[in-house]
Short mmCIF file of C-alpha atoms in Angstrom, two decimals:
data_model
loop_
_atom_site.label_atom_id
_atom_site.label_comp_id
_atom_site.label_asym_id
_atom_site.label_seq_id
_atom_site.Cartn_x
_atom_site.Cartn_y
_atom_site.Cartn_z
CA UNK A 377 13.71 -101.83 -72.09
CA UNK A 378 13.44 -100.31 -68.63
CA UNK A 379 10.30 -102.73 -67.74
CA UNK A 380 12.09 -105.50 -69.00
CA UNK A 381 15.09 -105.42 -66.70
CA UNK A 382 13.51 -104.34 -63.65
CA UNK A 383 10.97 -107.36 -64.19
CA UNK A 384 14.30 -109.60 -64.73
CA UNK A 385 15.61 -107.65 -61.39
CA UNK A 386 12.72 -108.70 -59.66
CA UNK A 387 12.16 -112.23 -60.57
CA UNK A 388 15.64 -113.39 -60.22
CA UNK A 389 16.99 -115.48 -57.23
CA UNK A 390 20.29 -115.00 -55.82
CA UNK A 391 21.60 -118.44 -54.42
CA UNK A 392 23.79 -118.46 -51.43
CA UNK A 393 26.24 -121.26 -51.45
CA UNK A 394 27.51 -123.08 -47.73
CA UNK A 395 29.72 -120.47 -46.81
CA UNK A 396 26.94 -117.62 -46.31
CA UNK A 397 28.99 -116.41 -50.17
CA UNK A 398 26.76 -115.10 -52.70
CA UNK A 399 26.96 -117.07 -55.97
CA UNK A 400 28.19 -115.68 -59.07
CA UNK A 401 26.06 -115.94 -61.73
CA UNK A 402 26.48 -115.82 -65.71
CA UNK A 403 23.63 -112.88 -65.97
CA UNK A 404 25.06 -110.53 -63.21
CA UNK A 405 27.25 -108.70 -65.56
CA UNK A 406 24.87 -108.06 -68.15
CA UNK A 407 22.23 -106.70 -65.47
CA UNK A 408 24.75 -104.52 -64.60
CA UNK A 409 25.64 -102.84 -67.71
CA UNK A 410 21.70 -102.54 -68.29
CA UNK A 411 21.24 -100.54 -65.47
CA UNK A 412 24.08 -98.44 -66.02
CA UNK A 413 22.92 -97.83 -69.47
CA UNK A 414 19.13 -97.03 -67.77
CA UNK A 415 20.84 -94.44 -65.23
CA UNK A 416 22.96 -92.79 -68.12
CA UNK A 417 20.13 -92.13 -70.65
CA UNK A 418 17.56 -91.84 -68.39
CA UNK A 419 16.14 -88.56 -67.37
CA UNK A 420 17.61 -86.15 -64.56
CA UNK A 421 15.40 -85.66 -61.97
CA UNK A 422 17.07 -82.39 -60.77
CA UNK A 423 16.49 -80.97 -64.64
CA UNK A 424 13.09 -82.36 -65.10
CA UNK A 425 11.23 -80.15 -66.90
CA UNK A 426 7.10 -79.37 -67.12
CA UNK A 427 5.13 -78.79 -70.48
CA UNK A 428 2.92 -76.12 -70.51
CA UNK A 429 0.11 -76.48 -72.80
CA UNK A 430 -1.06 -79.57 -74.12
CA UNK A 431 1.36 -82.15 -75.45
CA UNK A 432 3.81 -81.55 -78.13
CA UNK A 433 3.51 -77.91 -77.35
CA UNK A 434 5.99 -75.62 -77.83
CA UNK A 435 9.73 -75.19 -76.47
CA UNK A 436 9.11 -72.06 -74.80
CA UNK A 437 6.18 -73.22 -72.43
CA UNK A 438 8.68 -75.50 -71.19
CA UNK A 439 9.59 -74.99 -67.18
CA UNK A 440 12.61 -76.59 -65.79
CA UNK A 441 11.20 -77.78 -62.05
CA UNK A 442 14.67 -76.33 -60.71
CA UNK A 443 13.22 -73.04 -61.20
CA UNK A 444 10.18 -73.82 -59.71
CA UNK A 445 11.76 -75.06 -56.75
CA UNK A 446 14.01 -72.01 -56.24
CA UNK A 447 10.81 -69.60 -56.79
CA UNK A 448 8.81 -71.90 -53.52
CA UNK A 449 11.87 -71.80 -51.36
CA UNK A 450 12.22 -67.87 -51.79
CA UNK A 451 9.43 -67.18 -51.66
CA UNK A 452 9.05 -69.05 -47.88
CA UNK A 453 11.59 -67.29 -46.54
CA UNK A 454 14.49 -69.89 -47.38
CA UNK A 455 17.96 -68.61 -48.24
CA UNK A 456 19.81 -70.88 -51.28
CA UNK A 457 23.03 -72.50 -50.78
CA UNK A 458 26.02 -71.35 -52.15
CA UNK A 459 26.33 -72.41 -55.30
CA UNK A 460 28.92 -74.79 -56.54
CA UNK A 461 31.56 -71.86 -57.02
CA UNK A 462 30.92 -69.82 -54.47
CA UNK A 463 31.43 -73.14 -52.30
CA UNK A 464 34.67 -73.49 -53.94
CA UNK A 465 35.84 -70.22 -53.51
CA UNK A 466 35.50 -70.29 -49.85
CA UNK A 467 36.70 -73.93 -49.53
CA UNK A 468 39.93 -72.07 -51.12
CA UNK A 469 40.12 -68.96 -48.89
CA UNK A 470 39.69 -71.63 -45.95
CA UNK A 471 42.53 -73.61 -47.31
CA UNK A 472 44.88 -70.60 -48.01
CA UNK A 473 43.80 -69.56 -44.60
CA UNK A 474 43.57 -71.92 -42.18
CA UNK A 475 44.92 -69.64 -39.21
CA UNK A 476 42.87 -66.14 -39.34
CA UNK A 477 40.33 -67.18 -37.32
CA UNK A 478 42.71 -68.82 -34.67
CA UNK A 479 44.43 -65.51 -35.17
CA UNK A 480 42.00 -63.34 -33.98
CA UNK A 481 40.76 -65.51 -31.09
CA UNK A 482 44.28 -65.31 -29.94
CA UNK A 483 44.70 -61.94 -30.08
CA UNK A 484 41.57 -61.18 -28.04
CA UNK A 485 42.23 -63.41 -25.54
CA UNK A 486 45.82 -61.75 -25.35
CA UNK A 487 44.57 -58.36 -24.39
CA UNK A 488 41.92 -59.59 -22.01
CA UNK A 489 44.88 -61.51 -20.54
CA UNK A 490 46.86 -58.48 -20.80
CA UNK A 491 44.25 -56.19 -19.05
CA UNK A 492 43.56 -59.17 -15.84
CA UNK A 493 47.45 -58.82 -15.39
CA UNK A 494 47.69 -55.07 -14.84
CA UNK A 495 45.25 -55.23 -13.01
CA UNK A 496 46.24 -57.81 -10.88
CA UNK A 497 49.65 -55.52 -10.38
CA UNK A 498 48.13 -52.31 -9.49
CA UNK A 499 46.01 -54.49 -6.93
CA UNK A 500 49.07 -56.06 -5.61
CA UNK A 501 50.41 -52.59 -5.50
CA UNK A 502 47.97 -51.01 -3.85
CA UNK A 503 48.03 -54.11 -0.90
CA UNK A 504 51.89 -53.35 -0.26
CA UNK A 505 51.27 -49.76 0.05
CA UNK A 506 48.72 -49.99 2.43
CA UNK A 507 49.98 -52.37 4.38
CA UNK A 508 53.33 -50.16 4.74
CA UNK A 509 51.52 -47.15 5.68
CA UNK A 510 49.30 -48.73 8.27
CA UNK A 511 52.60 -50.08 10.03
CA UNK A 512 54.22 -47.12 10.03
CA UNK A 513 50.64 -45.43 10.96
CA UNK A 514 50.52 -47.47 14.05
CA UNK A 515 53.86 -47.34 14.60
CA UNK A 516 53.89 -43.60 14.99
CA UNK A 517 51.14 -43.84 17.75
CA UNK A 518 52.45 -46.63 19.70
CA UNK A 519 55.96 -44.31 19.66
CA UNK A 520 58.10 -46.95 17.99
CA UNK A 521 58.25 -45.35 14.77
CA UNK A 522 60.07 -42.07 13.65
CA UNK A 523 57.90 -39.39 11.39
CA UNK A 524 59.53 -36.62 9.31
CA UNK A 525 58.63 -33.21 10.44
CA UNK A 526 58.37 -29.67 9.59
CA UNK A 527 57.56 -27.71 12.35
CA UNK A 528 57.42 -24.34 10.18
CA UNK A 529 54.88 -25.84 8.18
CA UNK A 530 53.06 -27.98 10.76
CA UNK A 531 52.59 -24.45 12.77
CA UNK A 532 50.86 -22.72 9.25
CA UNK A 533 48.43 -26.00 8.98
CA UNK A 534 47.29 -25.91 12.44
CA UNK A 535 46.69 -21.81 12.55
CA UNK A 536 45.12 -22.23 9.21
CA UNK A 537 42.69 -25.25 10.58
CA UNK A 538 41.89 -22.79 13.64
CA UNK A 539 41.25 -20.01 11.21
CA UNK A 540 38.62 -22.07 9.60
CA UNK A 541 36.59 -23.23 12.44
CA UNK A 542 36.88 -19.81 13.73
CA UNK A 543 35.31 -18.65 10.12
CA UNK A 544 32.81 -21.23 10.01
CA UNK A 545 31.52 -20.09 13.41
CA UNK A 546 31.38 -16.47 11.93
CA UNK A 547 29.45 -17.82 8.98
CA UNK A 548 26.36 -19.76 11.55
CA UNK A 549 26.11 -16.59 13.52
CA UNK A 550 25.78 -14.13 10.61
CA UNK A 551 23.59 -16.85 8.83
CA UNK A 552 20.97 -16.64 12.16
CA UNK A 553 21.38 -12.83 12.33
CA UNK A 554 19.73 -13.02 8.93
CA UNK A 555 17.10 -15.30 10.05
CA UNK A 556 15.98 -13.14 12.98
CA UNK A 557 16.58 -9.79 10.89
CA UNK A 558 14.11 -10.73 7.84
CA UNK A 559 11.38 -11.97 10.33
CA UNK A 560 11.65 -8.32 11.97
CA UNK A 561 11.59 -6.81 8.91
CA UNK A 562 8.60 -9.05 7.16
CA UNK A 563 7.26 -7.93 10.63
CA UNK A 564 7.56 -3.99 10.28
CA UNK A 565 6.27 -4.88 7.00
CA UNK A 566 2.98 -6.34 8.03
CA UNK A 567 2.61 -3.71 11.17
CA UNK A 568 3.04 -0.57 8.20
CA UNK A 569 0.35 -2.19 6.03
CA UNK A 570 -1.92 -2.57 9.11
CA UNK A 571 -1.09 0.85 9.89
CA UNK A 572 -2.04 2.06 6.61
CA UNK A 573 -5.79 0.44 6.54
CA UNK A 574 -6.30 2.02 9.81
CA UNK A 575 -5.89 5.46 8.99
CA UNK A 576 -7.71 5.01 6.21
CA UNK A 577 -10.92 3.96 8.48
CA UNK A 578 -10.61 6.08 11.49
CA UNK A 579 -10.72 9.35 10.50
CA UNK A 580 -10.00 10.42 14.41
CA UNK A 581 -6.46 8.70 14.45
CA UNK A 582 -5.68 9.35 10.63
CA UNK A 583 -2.44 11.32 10.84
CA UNK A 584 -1.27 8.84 14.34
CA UNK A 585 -1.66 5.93 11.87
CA UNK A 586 -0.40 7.42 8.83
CA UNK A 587 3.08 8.73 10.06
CA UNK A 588 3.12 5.00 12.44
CA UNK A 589 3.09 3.53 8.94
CA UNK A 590 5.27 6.24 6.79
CA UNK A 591 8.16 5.04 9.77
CA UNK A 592 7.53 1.12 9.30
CA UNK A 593 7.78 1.70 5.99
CA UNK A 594 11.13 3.37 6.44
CA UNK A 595 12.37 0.74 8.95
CA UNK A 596 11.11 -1.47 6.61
CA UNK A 597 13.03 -0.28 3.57
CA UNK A 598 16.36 0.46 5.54
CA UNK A 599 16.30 -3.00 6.59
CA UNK A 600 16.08 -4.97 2.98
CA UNK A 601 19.29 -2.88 2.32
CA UNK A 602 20.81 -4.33 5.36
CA UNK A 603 19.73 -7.24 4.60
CA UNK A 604 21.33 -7.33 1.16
CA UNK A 605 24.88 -5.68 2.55
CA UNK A 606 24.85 -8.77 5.13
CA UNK A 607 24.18 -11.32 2.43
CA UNK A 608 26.71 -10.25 0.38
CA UNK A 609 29.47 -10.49 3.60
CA UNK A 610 27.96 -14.05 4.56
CA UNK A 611 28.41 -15.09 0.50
CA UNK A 612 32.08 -13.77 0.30
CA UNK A 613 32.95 -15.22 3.68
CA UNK A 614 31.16 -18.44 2.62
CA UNK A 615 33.34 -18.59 -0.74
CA UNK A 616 36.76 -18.14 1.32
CA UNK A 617 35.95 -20.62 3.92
CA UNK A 618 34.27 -23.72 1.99
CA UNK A 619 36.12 -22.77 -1.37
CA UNK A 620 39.79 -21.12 -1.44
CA UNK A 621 40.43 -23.06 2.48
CA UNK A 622 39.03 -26.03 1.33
CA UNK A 623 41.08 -26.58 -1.71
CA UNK A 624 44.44 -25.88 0.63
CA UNK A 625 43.18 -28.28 3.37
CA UNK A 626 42.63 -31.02 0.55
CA UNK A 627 46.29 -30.51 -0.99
CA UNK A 628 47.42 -30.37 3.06
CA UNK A 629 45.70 -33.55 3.19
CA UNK A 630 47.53 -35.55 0.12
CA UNK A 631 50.71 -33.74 1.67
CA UNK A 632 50.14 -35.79 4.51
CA UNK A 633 49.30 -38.71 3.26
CA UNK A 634 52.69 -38.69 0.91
CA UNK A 635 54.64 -37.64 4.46
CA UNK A 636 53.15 -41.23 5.75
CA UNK A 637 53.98 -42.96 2.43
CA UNK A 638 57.45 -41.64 2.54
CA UNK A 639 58.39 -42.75 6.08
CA UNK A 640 56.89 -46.66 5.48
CA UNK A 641 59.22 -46.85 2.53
CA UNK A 642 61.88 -44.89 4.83
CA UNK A 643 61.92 -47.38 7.68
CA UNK A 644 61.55 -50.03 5.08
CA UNK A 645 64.79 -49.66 3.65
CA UNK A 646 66.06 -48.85 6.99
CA UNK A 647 64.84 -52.32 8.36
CA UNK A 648 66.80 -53.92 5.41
CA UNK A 649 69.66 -51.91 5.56
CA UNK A 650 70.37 -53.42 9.18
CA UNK A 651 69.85 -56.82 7.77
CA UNK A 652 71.92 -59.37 5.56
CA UNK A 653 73.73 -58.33 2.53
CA UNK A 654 73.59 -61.36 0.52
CA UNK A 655 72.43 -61.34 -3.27
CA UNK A 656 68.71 -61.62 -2.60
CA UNK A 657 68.76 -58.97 -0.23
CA UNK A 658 70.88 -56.83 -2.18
CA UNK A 659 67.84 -57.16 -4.65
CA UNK A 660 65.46 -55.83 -2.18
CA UNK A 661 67.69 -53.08 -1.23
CA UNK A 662 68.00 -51.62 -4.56
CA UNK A 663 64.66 -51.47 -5.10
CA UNK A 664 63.90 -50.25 -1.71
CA UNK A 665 65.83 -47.75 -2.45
CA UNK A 666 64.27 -46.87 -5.80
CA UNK A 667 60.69 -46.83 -3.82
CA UNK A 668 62.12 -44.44 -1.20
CA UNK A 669 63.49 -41.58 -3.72
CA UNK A 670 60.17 -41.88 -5.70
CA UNK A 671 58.28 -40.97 -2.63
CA UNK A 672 60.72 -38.73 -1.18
CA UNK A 673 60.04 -36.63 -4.49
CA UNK A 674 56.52 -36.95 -4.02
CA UNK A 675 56.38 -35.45 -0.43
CA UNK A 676 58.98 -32.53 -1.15
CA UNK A 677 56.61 -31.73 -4.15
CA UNK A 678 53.63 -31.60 -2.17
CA UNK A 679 55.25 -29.85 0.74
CA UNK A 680 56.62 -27.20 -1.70
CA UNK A 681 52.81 -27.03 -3.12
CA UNK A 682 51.47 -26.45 0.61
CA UNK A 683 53.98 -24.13 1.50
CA UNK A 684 52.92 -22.10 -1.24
CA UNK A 685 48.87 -22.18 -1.40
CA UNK A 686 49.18 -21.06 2.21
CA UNK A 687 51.37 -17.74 1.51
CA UNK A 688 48.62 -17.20 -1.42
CA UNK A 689 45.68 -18.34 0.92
CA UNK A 690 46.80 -15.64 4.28
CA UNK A 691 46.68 -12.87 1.17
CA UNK A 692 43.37 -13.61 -0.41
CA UNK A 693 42.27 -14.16 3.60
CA UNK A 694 43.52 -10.39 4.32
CA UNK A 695 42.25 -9.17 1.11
CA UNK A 696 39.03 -10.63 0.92
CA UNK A 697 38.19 -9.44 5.27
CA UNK A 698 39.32 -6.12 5.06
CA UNK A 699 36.84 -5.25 2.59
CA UNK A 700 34.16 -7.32 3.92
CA UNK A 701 34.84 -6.34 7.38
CA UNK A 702 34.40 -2.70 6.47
CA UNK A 703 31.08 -3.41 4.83
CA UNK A 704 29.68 -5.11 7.99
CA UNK A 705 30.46 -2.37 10.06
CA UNK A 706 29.37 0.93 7.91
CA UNK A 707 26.23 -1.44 6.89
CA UNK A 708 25.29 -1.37 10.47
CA UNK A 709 26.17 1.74 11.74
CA UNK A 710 24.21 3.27 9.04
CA UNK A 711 21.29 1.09 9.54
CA UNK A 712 21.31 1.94 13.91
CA UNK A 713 22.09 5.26 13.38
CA UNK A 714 19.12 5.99 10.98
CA UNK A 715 21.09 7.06 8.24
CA UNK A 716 19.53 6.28 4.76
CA UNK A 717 22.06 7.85 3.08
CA UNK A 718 24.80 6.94 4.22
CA UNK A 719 23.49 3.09 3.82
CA UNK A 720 22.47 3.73 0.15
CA UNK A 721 26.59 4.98 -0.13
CA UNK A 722 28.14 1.92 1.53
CA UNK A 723 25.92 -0.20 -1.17
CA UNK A 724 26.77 1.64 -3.77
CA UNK A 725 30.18 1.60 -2.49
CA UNK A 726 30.69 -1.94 -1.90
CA UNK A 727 28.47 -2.98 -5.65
CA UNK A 728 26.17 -4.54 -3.36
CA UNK A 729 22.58 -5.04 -5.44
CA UNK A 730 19.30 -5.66 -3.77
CA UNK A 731 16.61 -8.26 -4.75
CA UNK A 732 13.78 -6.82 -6.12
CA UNK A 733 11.04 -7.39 -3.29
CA UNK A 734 9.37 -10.96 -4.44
CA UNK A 735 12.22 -12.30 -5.98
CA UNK A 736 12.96 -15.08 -4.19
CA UNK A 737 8.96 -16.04 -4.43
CA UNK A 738 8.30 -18.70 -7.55
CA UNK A 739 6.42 -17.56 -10.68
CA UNK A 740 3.00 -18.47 -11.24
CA UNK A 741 4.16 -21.05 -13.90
CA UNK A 742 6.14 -22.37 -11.62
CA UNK A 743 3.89 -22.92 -8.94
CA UNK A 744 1.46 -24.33 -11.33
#
């Protein structure tokens, strides 16, 4: 039936009348319903099946291709579509949802939004400020500008920065006294051991030699400990200048800077207090005003903070000297005076411990 009505399809002619119009013709509707009726009982393509076997074998060596298909597209590697369902289903959720997506885009670019704004502000912030303080900065040198002082406290600061530098100078000489102290005593050390091998060969000068190097040996000794009481003092003194003055310089220093914040934002609102008092300035006033008090706070906190680490600093200071101090001096007058004794007591005294001799040299694993 098939070969008949494609073989009718084929050999029929289609006239076209003077208006380009094709012509109706008296067969077109029953070629129609004969291919319909081919396409409806014809065979699926998607569900065509293969025999296994020879023909008229049985059902169950039959293969629908569809499975065949999805077996070769697995097995390359090629992930199925949804199926018709599943395609629904998210059709649905899509259609219930339209806005979730938009939702979260929104949201994201919201908070970057949000973050670019602060940080605009703080920026813009941090312009104004500066630009305040230099003015008043230069303003203070070029003596057109007033600056809040406290003389009391100004005094403390400046002893306190003359302390240090005094310290500091304390700290390079005792550092080189140590320099030039170990290379005497690596000296005696070397001039004992020499000592020692030549008593050991000449027989004539034996007892010269040996009590030569029984003294170096004693020098030698008395020095490590002096060495080791002298550390110690340079290591305390070292602590209280770079440490416990350092920490009160650095909160003197923020106390300063707040003292140069404050007065910008003082002769700001000074400035407009001497100007118009119409709305807009009114405005600026108020929160001129608002900056000034914040700042104002600011400074007396930092001020109180000073005032304070420099009453504890001058007692640590005393504290910490009087006991190093005394070391130093019954260190050396034990050493010069040639009194082991007393040196070993001003060690013990002070809980001074000595290196071990070689300490300080690496390991042999080390060095390997």
């Amino acid at each position: 039936m098939a070969d008949n009505i494609m073989s009718k399809a084929a050999t029929m002619e289609i006239p076209i009348n003077s208006n380009g119009d094709t012509g109706t013709l008296t067969e077109d509707d029953s070629l129609e319903q004969d291919l319909q009726q081919v396409m409806v009982s014809g065979p699926n393509l998607n569900e065509t099946s293969i025999v296994s076997g020879g023909y008229g074998g049985p059902a169950g060596g039959i293969i629908p291709t569809s499975s065949i298909k999805d077996i070769r597209m697995k097995s390359r590697g090629v992930n199925l579509p949804y199926s018709n369902a599943s395609a629904s289903r998210l059709a649905h959720h899509t259609n219930q949802h339209p806005g979730s997506l938009n939702h979260n885009t929104n949201s994201t670019e919201e908070v970057s939004r949000g973050v670019a704004v602060e940080k605009l502000d703080s920026v813009k912030k941090w312009g104004i400020n500066t630009y305040k303080c230099t003015k008043q900065m230069f303003s203070e040198k070029f003596g057109r500008g007033s600056r809040t002082v406290d003389l009391e406290l100004e005094a403390q600061i400046d002893v306190l920065r003359d302390t240090k530098s005094k310290y500091e100078n304390i700290l390079r000489l005792a550092t080189a006294l140590i320099t030039h102290f170990q290379s005497m005593v690596q000296t005696q050390q070397a001039l004992g051991d020499t000592f020692t091998d030549l008593s050991q060969k000449s027989p004539e000068l034996q007892d010269e030699f040996g009590y030569n190097a029984e003294t170096q040996k004693l020098l030698c000794k008395n020095g490590e400990a002096l060495l080791g009481a002298i550390n110690f003092f340079v290591s305390s003194v070292n602590t209280l200048v770079n440490k416990t003055m350092e920490d009160t310089l650095m909160t003197i220093r923020h106390y300063e800077n707040a003292r140069l914040e404050f007065d910008a934002y003082r002769s700001d609102l000074e400035e407009l207090s001497l100007g118009p008092r119409d709305a807009a300035a009114m405005v600026r006033i108020e929160m001129a005003q608002q900056e000034y008090h914040t700042h104002r706070e600011k400074y007396e906190r930092l001020r109180s903070d000073v005032s304070i680490k420099l009453k504890f600093l001058e007692e640590n200071k005393v504290k910490v000297m009087h006991k190093q101090l005394l070391l130093f001096h019954n260190a050396i007058s034990a050493y010069f005076a040639g009194n082991q004794q007393q040196l070993e007591q001003t060690l013990i005294q002070f809980n001074v411990k000595l290196k071990p001799p070689g300490s300080d040299k690496p390991s042999w694993l080390e060095e390997q």
